[in-house]
């Protein structure tokens, strides 16, 4: 792993979480836009996730440097993080799957550029090309270096926006809190984390290892901090309230997870195109000076969006499941992570609909939390929040 202290950042990446950003003087537009740091009170990062070591968190806070062109996908967990970061990588690499062609070129001694390389090849785990700064040291990755061969650089984060690294662009996502909690619950079951799952020695009737669950999904929601939040960990509703405060912030793109898994293909494609425009890889030039070139460019962008949509379906991602998992063996070998159990392999892509339901206590908890946090902001329910974000994106980005 490259020592971050040896990394010489270019002029346009001065910002760290420990020091306020200083934008590129040539980027007037960037300087004039209100940022999350302008609109939200700053909350120190602290140590929000006990999975990471203190050293990994320290390095992320003190040594990770952003550039104005960077895109940080900053989400509440289980609201589409892997899907959106993967789509970002597809968009910036041309959504190419020509791995055989690249392998043949490499055998002939021909070096491929990132623009012509396979989007799915060249890395063992997505974290190598879309680093997660808070976890990077624990898995032997330098976020100042890994992924820098691509434009724009893209990063994963689960920090709330009041704590996010300054000085770049941000993509946030929302998802129905009930489905988020169910997804979180099943994610931990798949990972067989010990606070939730006890593995029995005997095999079940289906021949698989038998497991015993220590709590149901309602207990997980109400009594653990993962969705509910705690003194040191923001709840999903606190994340969403911060997004409300950023509705007029043009360097934050807000996406609705359900739009990306919709059966409405036009809605999916439109949201992928919106993300591509925000990243700067899909043009919104009106082409008034050269209609022929504009039409050709439109065709290219349409093809890129179509390829990206095809390569970001659940079935496609499930065929490459290991690419999207945490690098458990690498983390185990380095022995730096604070809680290795949360890095164990577990399907990031769910092909089957999770069927658990909440009991009365869980349903009431979800209703009370929404009414306490989101209803005072003008959202009677989750669909009304989705509608406000759709109108906001139309107003800011067209």
GROMACS .gro file of N, CA and C in nm, residues 2-3 7 10 13 21 36 55 58 78 128 135 138 163 190 205 220 230 232 261 274 276 284 295 298-299 320 371 378:
model
   87
    2UNK      N    1   0.057   0.222  -0.082
    2UNK     CA    2   0.135   0.343  -0.090
    2UNK      C    3   0.114   0.427   0.033
    3UNK      N    4   0.221   0.481   0.088
    3UNK     CA    5   0.211   0.567   0.205
    3UNK      C    6   0.145   0.698   0.165
    7UNK      N    7   0.213   1.080  -0.119
    7UNK     CA    8   0.126   1.116  -0.230
    7UNK      C    9   0.130   1.266  -0.252
   10UNK      N   10  -0.247   1.683  -0.691
   10UNK     CA   11  -0.248   1.793  -0.784
   10UNK      C   12  -0.314   1.915  -0.722
   13UNK      N   13  -0.684   1.926  -0.547
   13UNK     CA   14  -0.735   1.837  -0.442
   13UNK      C   15  -0.680   1.874  -0.305
   21UNK      N   16  -1.190   2.302   0.291
   21UNK     CA   17  -1.144   2.297   0.153
   21UNK      C   18  -1.112   2.434   0.101
   36UNK      N   19  -2.256   2.146   0.133
   36UNK     CA   20  -2.312   2.092   0.258
   36UNK      C   21  -2.252   2.158   0.382
   55UNK      N   22  -0.721   0.342   1.371
   55UNK     CA   23  -0.618   0.392   1.280
   55UNK      C   24  -0.675   0.416   1.141
   58UNK      N   25  -0.870   0.733   1.163
   58UNK     CA   26  -0.780   0.848   1.174
   58UNK      C   27  -0.723   0.886   1.038
   78UNK      N   28  -2.743   0.025   0.316
   78UNK     CA   29  -2.851  -0.057   0.262
   78UNK      C   30  -2.957   0.025   0.188
  128UNK      N   31  -1.126  -0.149  -0.473
  128UNK     CA   32  -0.997  -0.110  -0.531
  128UNK      C   33  -1.012   0.008  -0.626
  135UNK      N   34  -1.257   0.257   0.562
  135UNK     CA   35  -1.216   0.117   0.573
  135UNK      C   36  -1.083   0.090   0.504
  138UNK      N   37  -0.768  -0.067   0.669
  138UNK     CA   38  -0.792  -0.201   0.721
  138UNK      C   39  -0.786  -0.308   0.613
  163UNK      N   40  -2.110   1.539   0.834
  163UNK     CA   41  -1.973   1.495   0.867
  163UNK      C   42  -1.889   1.466   0.743
  190UNK      N   43  -2.689  -1.304   0.631
  190UNK     CA   44  -2.603  -1.362   0.528
  190UNK      C   45  -2.457  -1.364   0.574
  205UNK      N   46  -3.242  -3.003   0.746
  205UNK     CA   47  -3.303  -3.099   0.655
  205UNK      C   48  -3.260  -3.076   0.511
  220UNK      N   49  -3.457  -0.623   1.586
  220UNK     CA   50  -3.339  -0.564   1.521
  220UNK      C   51  -3.361  -0.415   1.496
  230UNK      N   52  -2.803   0.593   1.746
  230UNK     CA   53  -2.760   0.596   1.886
  230UNK      C   54  -2.692   0.731   1.910
  232UNK      N   55  -2.392   0.797   1.909
  232UNK     CA   56  -2.276   0.816   1.821
  232UNK      C   57  -2.302   0.773   1.677
  261UNK      N   58  -3.442   0.014  -0.933
  261UNK     CA   59  -3.482  -0.126  -0.942
  261UNK      C   60  -3.623  -0.137  -0.998
  274UNK      N   61  -2.925   1.092  -1.555
  274UNK     CA   62  -2.910   1.202  -1.461
  274UNK      C   63  -2.780   1.189  -1.382
  276UNK      N   64  -2.511   1.025  -1.477
  276UNK     CA   65  -2.401   1.049  -1.569
  276UNK      C   66  -2.377   1.196  -1.595
  284UNK      N   67  -2.473   1.749  -2.136
  284UNK     CA   68  -2.603   1.811  -2.150
  284UNK      C   69  -2.596   1.930  -2.245
  295UNK      N   70  -2.600   1.497  -3.264
  295UNK     CA   71  -2.676   1.373  -3.281
  295UNK      C   72  -2.588   1.251  -3.263
  298UNK      N   73  -2.528   1.215  -2.897
  298UNK     CA   74  -2.650   1.163  -2.833
  298UNK      C   75  -2.659   1.012  -2.848
  299UNK      N   76  -2.627   0.963  -2.968
  299UNK     CA   77  -2.631   0.819  -2.993
  299UNK      C   78  -2.532   0.746  -2.903
  320UNK      N   79  -2.147  -1.175  -1.072
  320UNK     CA   80  -2.013  -1.127  -1.038
  320UNK      C   81  -2.008  -1.089  -0.889
  371UNK      N   82  -4.301   1.043   1.188
  371UNK     CA   83  -4.379   1.158   1.232
  371UNK      C   84  -4.294   1.256   1.313
  378UNK      N   85  -4.259   1.858   0.638
  378UNK     CA   86  -4.356   1.865   0.531
  378UNK      C   87  -4.381   1.737   0.456
   0.00000   0.00000   0.00000
